[in-house]
Every structure is written in C-alpha cells, then in structure tokens.
PDB file of C-alpha atoms in Angstrom:
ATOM      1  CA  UNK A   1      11.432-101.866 -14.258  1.00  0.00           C
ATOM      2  CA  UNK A   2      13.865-104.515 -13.969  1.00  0.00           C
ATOM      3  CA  UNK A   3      17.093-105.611 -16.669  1.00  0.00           C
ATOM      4  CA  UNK A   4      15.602-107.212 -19.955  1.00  0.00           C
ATOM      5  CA  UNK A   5      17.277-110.586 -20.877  1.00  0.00           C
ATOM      6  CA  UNK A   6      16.486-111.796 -24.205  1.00  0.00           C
ATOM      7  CA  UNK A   7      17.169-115.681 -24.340  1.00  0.00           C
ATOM      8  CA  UNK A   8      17.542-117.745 -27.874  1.00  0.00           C
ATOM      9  CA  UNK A   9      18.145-121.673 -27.115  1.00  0.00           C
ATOM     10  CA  UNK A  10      17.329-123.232 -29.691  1.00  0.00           C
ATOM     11  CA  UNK A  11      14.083-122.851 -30.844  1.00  0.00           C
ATOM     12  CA  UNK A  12      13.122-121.341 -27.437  1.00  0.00           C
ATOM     13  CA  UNK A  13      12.993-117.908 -27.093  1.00  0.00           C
ATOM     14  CA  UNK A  14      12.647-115.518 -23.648  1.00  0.00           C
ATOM     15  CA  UNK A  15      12.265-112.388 -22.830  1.00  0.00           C
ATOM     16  CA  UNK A  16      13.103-111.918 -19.046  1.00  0.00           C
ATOM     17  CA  UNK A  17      12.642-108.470 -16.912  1.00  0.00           C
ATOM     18  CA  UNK A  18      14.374-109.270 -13.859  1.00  0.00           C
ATOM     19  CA  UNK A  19      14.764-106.662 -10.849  1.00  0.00           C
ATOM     20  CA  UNK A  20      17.135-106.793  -8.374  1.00  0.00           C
ATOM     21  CA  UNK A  21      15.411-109.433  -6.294  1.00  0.00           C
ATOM     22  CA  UNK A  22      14.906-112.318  -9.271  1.00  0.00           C
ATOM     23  CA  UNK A  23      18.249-111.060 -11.060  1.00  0.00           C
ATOM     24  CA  UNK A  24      20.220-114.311  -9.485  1.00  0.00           C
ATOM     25  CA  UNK A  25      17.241-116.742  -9.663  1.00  0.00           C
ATOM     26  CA  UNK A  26      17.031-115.873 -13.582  1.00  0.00           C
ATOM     27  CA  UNK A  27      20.671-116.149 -13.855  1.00  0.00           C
ATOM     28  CA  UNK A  28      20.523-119.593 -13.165  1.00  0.00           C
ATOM     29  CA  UNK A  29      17.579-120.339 -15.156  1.00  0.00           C
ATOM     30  CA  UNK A  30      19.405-119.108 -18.093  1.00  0.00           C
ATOM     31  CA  UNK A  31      22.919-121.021 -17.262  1.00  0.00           C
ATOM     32  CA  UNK A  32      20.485-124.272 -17.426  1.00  0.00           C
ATOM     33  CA  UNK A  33      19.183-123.032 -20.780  1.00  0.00           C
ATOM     34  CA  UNK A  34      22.496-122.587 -22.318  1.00  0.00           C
ATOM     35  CA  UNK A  35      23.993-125.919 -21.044  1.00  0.00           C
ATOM     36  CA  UNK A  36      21.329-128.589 -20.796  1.00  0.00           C
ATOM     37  CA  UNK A  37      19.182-127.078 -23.800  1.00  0.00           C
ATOM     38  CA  UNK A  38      15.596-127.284 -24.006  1.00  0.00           C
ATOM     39  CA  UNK A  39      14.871-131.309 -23.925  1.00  0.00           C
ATOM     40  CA  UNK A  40      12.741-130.630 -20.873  1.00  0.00           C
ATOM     41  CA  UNK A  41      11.581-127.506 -21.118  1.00  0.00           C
ATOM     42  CA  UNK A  42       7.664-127.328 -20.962  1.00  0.00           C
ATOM     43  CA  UNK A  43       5.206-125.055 -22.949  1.00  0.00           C
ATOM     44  CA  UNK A  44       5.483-122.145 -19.747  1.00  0.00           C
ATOM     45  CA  UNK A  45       9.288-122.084 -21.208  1.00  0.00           C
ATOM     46  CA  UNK A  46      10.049-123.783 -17.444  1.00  0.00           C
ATOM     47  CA  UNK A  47      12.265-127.088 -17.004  1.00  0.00           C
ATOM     48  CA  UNK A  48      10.507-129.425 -15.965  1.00  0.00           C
ATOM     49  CA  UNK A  49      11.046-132.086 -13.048  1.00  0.00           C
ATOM     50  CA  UNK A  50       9.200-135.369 -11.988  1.00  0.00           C
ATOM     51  CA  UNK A  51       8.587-137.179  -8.861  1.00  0.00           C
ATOM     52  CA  UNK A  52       7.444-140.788  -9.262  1.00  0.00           C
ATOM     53  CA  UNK A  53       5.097-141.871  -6.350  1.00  0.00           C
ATOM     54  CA  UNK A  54       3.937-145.594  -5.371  1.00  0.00           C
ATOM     55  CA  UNK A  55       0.356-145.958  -5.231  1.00  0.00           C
ATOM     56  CA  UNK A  56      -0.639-149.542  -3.868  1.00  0.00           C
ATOM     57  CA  UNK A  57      -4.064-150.591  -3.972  1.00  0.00           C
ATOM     58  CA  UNK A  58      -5.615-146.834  -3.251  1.00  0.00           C
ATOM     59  CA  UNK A  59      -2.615-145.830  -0.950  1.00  0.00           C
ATOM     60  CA  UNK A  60       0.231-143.480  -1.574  1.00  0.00           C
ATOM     61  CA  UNK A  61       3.329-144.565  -0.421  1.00  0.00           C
ATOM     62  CA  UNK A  62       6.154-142.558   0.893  1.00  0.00           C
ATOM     63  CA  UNK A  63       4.206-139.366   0.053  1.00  0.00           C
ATOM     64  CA  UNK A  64       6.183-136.776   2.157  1.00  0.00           C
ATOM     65  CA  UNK A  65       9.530-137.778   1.225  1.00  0.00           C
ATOM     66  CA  UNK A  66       8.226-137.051  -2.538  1.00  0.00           C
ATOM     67  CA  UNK A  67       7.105-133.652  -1.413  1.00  0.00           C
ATOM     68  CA  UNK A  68      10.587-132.509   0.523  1.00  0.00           C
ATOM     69  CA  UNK A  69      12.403-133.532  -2.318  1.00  0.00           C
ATOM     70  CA  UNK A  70      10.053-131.808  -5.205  1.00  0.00           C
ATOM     71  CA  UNK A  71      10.195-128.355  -2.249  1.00  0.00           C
ATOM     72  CA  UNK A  72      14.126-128.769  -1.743  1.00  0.00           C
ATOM     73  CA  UNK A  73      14.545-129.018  -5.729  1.00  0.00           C
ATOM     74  CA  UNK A  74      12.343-125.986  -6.578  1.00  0.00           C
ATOM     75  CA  UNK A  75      14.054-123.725  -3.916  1.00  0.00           C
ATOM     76  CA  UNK A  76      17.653-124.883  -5.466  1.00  0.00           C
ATOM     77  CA  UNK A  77      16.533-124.088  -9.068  1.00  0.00           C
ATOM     78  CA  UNK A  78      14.338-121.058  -8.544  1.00  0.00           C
ATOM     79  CA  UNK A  79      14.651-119.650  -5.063  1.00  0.00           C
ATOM     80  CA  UNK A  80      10.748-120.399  -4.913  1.00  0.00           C
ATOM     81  CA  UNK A  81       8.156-122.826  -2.790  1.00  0.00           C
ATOM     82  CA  UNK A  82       6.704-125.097  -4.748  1.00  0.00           C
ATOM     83  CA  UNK A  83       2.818-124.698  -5.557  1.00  0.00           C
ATOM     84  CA  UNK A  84       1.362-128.160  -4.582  1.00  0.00           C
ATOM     85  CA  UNK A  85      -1.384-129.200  -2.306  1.00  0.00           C
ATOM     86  CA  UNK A  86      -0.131-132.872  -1.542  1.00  0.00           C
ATOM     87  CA  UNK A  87      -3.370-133.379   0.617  1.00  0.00           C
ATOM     88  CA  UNK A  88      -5.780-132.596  -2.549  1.00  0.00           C
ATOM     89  CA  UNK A  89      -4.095-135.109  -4.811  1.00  0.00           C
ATOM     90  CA  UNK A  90      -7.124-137.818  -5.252  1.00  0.00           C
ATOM     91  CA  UNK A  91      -6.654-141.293  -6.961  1.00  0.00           C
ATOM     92  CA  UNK A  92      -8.579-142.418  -9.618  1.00  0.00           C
ATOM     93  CA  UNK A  93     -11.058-144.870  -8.373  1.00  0.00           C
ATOM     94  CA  UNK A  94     -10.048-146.936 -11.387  1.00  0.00           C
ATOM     95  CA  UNK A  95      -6.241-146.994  -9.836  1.00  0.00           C
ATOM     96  CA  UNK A  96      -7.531-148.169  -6.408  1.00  0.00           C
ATOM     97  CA  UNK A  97      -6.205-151.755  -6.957  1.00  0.00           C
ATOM     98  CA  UNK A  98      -2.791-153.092  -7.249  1.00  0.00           C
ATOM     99  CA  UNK A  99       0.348-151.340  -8.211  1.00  0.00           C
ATOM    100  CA  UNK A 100       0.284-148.076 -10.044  1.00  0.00           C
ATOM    101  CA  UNK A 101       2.843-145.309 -10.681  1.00  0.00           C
ATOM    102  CA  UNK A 102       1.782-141.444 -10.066  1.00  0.00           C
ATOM    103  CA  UNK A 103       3.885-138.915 -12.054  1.00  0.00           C
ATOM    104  CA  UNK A 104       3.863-135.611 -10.892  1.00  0.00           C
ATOM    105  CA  UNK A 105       5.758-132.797 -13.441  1.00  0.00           C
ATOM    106  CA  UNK A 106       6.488-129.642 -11.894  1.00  0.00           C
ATOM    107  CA  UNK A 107       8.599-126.645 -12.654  1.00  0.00           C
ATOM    108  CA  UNK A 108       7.554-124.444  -9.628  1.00  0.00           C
ATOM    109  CA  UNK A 109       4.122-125.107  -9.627  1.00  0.00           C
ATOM    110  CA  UNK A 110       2.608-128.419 -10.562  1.00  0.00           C
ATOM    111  CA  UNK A 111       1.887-128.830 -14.136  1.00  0.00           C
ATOM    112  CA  UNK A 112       0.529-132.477 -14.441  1.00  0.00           C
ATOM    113  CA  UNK A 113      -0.389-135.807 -12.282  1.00  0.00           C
ATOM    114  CA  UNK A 114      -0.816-138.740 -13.981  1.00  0.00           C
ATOM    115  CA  UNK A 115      -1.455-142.438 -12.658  1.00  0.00           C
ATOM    116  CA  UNK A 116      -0.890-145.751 -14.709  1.00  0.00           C
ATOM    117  CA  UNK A 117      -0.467-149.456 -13.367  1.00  0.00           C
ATOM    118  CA  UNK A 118       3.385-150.098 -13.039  1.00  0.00           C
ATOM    119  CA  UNK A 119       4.502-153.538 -13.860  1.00  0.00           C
ATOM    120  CA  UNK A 120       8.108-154.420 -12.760  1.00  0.00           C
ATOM    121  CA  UNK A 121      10.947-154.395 -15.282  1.00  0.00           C
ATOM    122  CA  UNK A 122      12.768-158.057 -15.055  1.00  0.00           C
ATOM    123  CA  UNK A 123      16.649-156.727 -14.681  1.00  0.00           C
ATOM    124  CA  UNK A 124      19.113-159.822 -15.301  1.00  0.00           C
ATOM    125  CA  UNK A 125      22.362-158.175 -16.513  1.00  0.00           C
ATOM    126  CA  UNK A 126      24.109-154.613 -16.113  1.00  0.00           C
ATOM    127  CA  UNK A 127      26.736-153.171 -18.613  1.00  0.00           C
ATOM    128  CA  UNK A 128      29.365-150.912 -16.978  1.00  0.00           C
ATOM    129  CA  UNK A 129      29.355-147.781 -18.571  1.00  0.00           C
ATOM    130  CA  UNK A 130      31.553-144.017 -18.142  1.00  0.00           C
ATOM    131  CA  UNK A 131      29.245-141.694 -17.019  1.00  0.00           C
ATOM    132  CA  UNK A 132      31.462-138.568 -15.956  1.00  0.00           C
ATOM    133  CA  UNK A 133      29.688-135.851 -17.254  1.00  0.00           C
ATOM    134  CA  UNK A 134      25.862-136.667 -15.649  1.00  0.00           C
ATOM    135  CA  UNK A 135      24.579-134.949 -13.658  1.00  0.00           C
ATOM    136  CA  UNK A 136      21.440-135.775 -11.660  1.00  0.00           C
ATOM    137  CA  UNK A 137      21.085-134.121  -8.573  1.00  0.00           C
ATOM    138  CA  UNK A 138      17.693-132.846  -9.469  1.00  0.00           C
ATOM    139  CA  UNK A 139      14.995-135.355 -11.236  1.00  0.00           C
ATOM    140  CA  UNK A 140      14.815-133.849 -14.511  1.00  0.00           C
ATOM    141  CA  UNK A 141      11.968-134.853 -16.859  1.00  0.00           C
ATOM    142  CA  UNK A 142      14.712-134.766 -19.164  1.00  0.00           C
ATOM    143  CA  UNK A 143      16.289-138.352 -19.600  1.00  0.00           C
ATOM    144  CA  UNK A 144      18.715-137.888 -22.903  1.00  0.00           C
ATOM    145  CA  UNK A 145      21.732-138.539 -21.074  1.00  0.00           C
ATOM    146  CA  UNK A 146      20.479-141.939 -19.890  1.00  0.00           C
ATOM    147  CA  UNK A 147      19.458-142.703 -23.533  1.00  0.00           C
ATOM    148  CA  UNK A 148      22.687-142.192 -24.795  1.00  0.00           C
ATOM    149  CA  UNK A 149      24.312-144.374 -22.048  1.00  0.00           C
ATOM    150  CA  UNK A 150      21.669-147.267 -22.514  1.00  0.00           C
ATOM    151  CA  UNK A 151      22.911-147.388 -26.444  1.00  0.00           C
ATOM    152  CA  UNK A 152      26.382-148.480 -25.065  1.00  0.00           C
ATOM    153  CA  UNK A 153      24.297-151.586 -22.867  1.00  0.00           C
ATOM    154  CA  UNK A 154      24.779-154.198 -25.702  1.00  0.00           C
ATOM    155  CA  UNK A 155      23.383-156.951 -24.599  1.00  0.00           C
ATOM    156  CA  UNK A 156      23.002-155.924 -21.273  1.00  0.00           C
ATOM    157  CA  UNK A 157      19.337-155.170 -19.966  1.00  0.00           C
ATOM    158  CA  UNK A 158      20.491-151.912 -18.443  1.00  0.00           C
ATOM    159  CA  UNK A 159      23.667-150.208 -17.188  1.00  0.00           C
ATOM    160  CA  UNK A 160      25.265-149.272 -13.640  1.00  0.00           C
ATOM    161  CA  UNK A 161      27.377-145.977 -14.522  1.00  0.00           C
ATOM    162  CA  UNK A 162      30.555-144.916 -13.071  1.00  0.00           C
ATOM    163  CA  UNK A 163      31.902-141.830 -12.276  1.00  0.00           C
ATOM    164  CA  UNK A 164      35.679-141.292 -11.649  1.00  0.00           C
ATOM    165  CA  UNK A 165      35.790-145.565 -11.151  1.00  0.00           C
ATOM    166  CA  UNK A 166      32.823-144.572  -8.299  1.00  0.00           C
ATOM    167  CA  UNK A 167      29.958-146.648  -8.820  1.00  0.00           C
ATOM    168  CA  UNK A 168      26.662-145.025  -8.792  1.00  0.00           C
ATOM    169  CA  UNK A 169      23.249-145.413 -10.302  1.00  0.00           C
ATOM    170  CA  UNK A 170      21.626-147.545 -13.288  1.00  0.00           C
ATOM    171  CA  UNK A 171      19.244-145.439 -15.575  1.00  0.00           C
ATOM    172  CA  UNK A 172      16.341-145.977 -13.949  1.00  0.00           C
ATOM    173  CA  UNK A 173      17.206-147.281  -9.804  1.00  0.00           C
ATOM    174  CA  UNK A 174      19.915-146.677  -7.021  1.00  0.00           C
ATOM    175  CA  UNK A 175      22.061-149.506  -6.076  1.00  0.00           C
ATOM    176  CA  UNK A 176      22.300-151.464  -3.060  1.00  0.00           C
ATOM    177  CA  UNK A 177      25.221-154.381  -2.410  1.00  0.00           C
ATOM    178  CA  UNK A 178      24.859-157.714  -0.795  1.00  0.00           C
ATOM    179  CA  UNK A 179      27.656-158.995   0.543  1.00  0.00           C
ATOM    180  CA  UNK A 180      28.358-163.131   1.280  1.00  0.00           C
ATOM    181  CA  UNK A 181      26.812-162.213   5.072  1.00  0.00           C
ATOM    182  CA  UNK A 182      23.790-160.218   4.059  1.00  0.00           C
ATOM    183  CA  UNK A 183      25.440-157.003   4.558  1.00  0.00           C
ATOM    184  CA  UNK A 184      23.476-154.249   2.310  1.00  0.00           C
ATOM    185  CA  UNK A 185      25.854-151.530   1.497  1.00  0.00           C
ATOM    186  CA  UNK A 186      24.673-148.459  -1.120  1.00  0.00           C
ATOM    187  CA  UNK A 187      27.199-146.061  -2.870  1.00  0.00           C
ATOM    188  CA  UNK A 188      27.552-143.012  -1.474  1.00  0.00           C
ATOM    189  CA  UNK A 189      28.531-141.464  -4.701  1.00  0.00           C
ATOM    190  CA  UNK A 190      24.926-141.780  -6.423  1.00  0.00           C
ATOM    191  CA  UNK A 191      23.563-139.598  -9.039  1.00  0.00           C
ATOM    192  CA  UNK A 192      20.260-139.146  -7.666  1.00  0.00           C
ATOM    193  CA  UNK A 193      19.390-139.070  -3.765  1.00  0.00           C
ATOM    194  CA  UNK A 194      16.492-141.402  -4.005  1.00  0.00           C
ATOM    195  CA  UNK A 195      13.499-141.693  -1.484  1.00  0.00           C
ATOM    196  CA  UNK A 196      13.464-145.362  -1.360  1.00  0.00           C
ATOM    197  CA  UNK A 197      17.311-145.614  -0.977  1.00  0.00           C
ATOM    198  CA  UNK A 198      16.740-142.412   1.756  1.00  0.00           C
ATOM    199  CA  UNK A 199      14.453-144.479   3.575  1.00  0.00           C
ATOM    200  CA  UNK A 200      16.189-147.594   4.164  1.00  0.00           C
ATOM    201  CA  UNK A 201      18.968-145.910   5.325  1.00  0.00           C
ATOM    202  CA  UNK A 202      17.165-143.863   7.462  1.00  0.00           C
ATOM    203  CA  UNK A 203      15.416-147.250   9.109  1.00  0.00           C
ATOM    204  CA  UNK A 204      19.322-148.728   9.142  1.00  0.00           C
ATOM    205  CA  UNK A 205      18.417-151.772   6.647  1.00  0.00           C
ATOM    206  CA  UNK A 206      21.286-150.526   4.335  1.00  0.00           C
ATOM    207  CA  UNK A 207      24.438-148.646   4.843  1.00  0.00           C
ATOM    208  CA  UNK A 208      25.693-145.655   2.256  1.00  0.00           C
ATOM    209  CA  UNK A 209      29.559-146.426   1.984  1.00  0.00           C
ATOM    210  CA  UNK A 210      31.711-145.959  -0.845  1.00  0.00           C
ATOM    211  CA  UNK A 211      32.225-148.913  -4.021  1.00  0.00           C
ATOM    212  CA  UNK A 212      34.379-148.311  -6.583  1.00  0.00           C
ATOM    213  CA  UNK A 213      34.673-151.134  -9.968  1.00  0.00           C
ATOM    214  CA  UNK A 214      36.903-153.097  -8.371  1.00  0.00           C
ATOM    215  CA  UNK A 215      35.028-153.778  -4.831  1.00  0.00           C
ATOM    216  CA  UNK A 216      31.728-155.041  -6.928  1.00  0.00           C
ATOM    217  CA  UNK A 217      33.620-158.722  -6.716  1.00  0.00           C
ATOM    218  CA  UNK A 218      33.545-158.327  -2.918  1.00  0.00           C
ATOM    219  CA  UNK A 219      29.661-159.019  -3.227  1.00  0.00           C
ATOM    220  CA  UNK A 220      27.512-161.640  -4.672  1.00  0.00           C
ATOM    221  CA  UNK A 221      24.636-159.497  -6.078  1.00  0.00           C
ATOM    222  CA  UNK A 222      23.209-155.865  -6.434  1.00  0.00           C
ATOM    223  CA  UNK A 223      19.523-155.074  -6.065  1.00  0.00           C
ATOM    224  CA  UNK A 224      17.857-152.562  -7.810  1.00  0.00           C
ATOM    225  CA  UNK A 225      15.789-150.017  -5.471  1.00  0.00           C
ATOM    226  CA  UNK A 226      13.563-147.001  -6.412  1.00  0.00           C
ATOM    227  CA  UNK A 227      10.386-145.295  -5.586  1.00  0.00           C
ATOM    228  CA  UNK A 228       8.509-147.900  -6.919  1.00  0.00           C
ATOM    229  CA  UNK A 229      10.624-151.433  -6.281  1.00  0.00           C
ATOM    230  CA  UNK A 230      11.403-152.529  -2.541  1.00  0.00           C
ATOM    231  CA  UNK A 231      14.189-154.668  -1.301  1.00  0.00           C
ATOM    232  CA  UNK A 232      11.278-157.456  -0.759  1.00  0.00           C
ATOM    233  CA  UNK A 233      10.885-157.309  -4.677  1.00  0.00           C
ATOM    234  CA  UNK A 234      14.044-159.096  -5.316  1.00  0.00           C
ATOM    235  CA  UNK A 235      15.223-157.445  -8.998  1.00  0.00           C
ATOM    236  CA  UNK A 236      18.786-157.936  -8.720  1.00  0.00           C
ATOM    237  CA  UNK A 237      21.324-159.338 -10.637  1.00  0.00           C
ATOM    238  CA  UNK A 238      24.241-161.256  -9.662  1.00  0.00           C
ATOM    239  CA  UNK A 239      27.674-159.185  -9.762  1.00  0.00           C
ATOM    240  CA  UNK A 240      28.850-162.134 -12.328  1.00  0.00           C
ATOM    241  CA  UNK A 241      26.174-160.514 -14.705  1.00  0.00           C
ATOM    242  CA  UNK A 242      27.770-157.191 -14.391  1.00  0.00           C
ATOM    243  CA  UNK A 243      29.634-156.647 -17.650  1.00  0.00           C
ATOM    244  CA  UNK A 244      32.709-154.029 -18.450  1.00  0.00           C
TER     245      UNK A 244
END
C-alpha cells in the first residue's frame, strides 16, 4: 500500500493512499487545496471545472474545441483523460430553438450537463481594475476572485483587469481591439485561453499582440468575445467608457 495523506482544508477533510505512480498527481491536488481552498470543490472532494458550450437552435457549436480544452485541463491537474462521451451528449428537445447555454462540470469525469436559454448581457462601460494575483489558466467553477474584482466596478457594468499594466480579460469574456482601420487586435496576456478568441485567431479575423493601459487610447472600442457571444453580436464598449 501506498503513503497515507490526511488533508484538513477547511471543512474538507481527505484521506489519500497514494503509491508511487499517483504520489505527484496527489501532490498537486493537495497544493490546490491548501491555496485556492475549497470554493469549488464538489461532493467527490474533486475541484471542479466548467466548459460553457453554444447551443443554437438544436446545434452545438464549437463542440471539439470545448472537448480539447476540458482533456488538456484534466491531464494538467490530474495526469488523467477525461471521462466524457462528447458524441452521447443529447439536447433537450425543449432547448432545440434559439440560443441556449450548455454547462458541463467536470473534475476528471463529468459530473453534470445542464442547458438553459442564454440571453446576452448589454455591456456599456468597463472599470479598470489590478488583478495581479488571478489566476485562470484552467476554467474553474470557482469564480470568487472575479466577485471580489466586480465589487471594485462602481458604476461600471463590468471590469477589464490588468496584470503588471498588461491588459487581459473582463470577468466573464476575452478582449478584442478595434482600431480607427478595423484592425482587431486581442491581448496576448489573457487570463483564460478562450475557444471563441482561439478560433478567430485561428481563421486570421483577429490578431493576439500585446496592449498594455496606455495603448487602449490607440483604439476606438473593445468587443467582448466568449463561447457564447460572436464578433457579429456587437457587445462592445467604446474605449472612452473604459474607466481607471
């Protein structure tokens, strides 16, 4: 038999027997215990991570790129491959119209899918805020730091956080610049690597360079861009309604 770990975050406890060959995969389980605490941690005692799919009017959209990134994301945390059968997912028949949001929660097998119709948020003003210490390389169910950073928005309908004076993400979309031409650039430096922003670069329609504060007055606007809003959806918000 393995080493026993015993683990006490919070009010989660663990007792781990790990041999040789999981040793370094529970190490790091335990590391994200101790420093991110138990926010998302699910009732297996996993952390839990989300991918948010597009589902318009009975189709998914984008599908594989939601897959690679839920596999590449389950092999970083736990040295695993994932447990999901993408083909078996079915749609409600009563989500077969119009826009609705799937939300798949996994640790490193798939836990729950949900669907529900999305309507668009209407995004007229960002706050700058300081957002050193996130980190979102992985899309963690766990969204506390982005609560704590949309308390500093004021009057602001959300925030674009900086990192080092690099601009990045808001809570909720990446970023992509328009320039006076019609240039579309995208920070390089974003928090998460999202499969819209992925797949516009990928068909050339934007270009990942890096912004810092003081270039966001070389543009005219910023649109918003995630899984589930397009360039063609037009939520963006002139750089005169970005706020320090």
């Amino acid at each position: 038999m393995g080493d026993i770990i015993f683990v006490v975050v919070g009010e989660l406890q663990l007792i781990v027997i790990a041999g040789r060959s999981t040793r370094r995969c529970w190490q790091r389980y335990i590391y994200r215990l101790e420093t991110r605490g138990v926010n998302n941690f699910n009732r297996f005692g996993m952390e839990s991570f989300v991918e948010t799919i597009k589902v318009l009017d009975g189709q998914f959209c984008n599908l594989e790129a939601h897959e690679r990134r839920a596999r590449r994301t389950v092999e970083a945390i736990w040295g695993k491959s994932l447990a999901w059968e993408v083909g078996k997912m079915i749609i409600p028949v009563e989500m077969c119209s119009g826009l609705v949001k799937c939300r798949v929660v996994y640790d490193w097998v798939v836990r729950e899918v949900s669907f529900q119709p999305y309507a668009m948020r209407q995004i007229k003003s960002l706050r700058l805020v300081d957002g050193d210490k996130v980190d979102y390389r992985y899309k963690s169910t766990d969204r506390s730091m982005f609560i704590r950073l949309m308390e500093q928005r004021g009057e602001c309908d959300d925030v674009l956080i900086v990192r080092d004076g690099w601009v990045t993400d808001t809570s909720f979309t990446n970023v992509v610049f328009e320039d006076v031409v019609g240039g579309l650039y995208t920070p390089d430096t974003y928090l998460l690597e999202g499969t819209r922003r992925q797949s516009l670069l990928d068909v050339g329609k934007i270009q990942a360079c890096p912004i810092r504060v003081e270039d966001i007055g070389h543009f005219q606007r910023v649109l918003l861009v995630n899984a589930m809003i397009g360039l063609e959806d037009e939520i963006s918000v002139p750089v005169v309604n970005i706020m320090k």
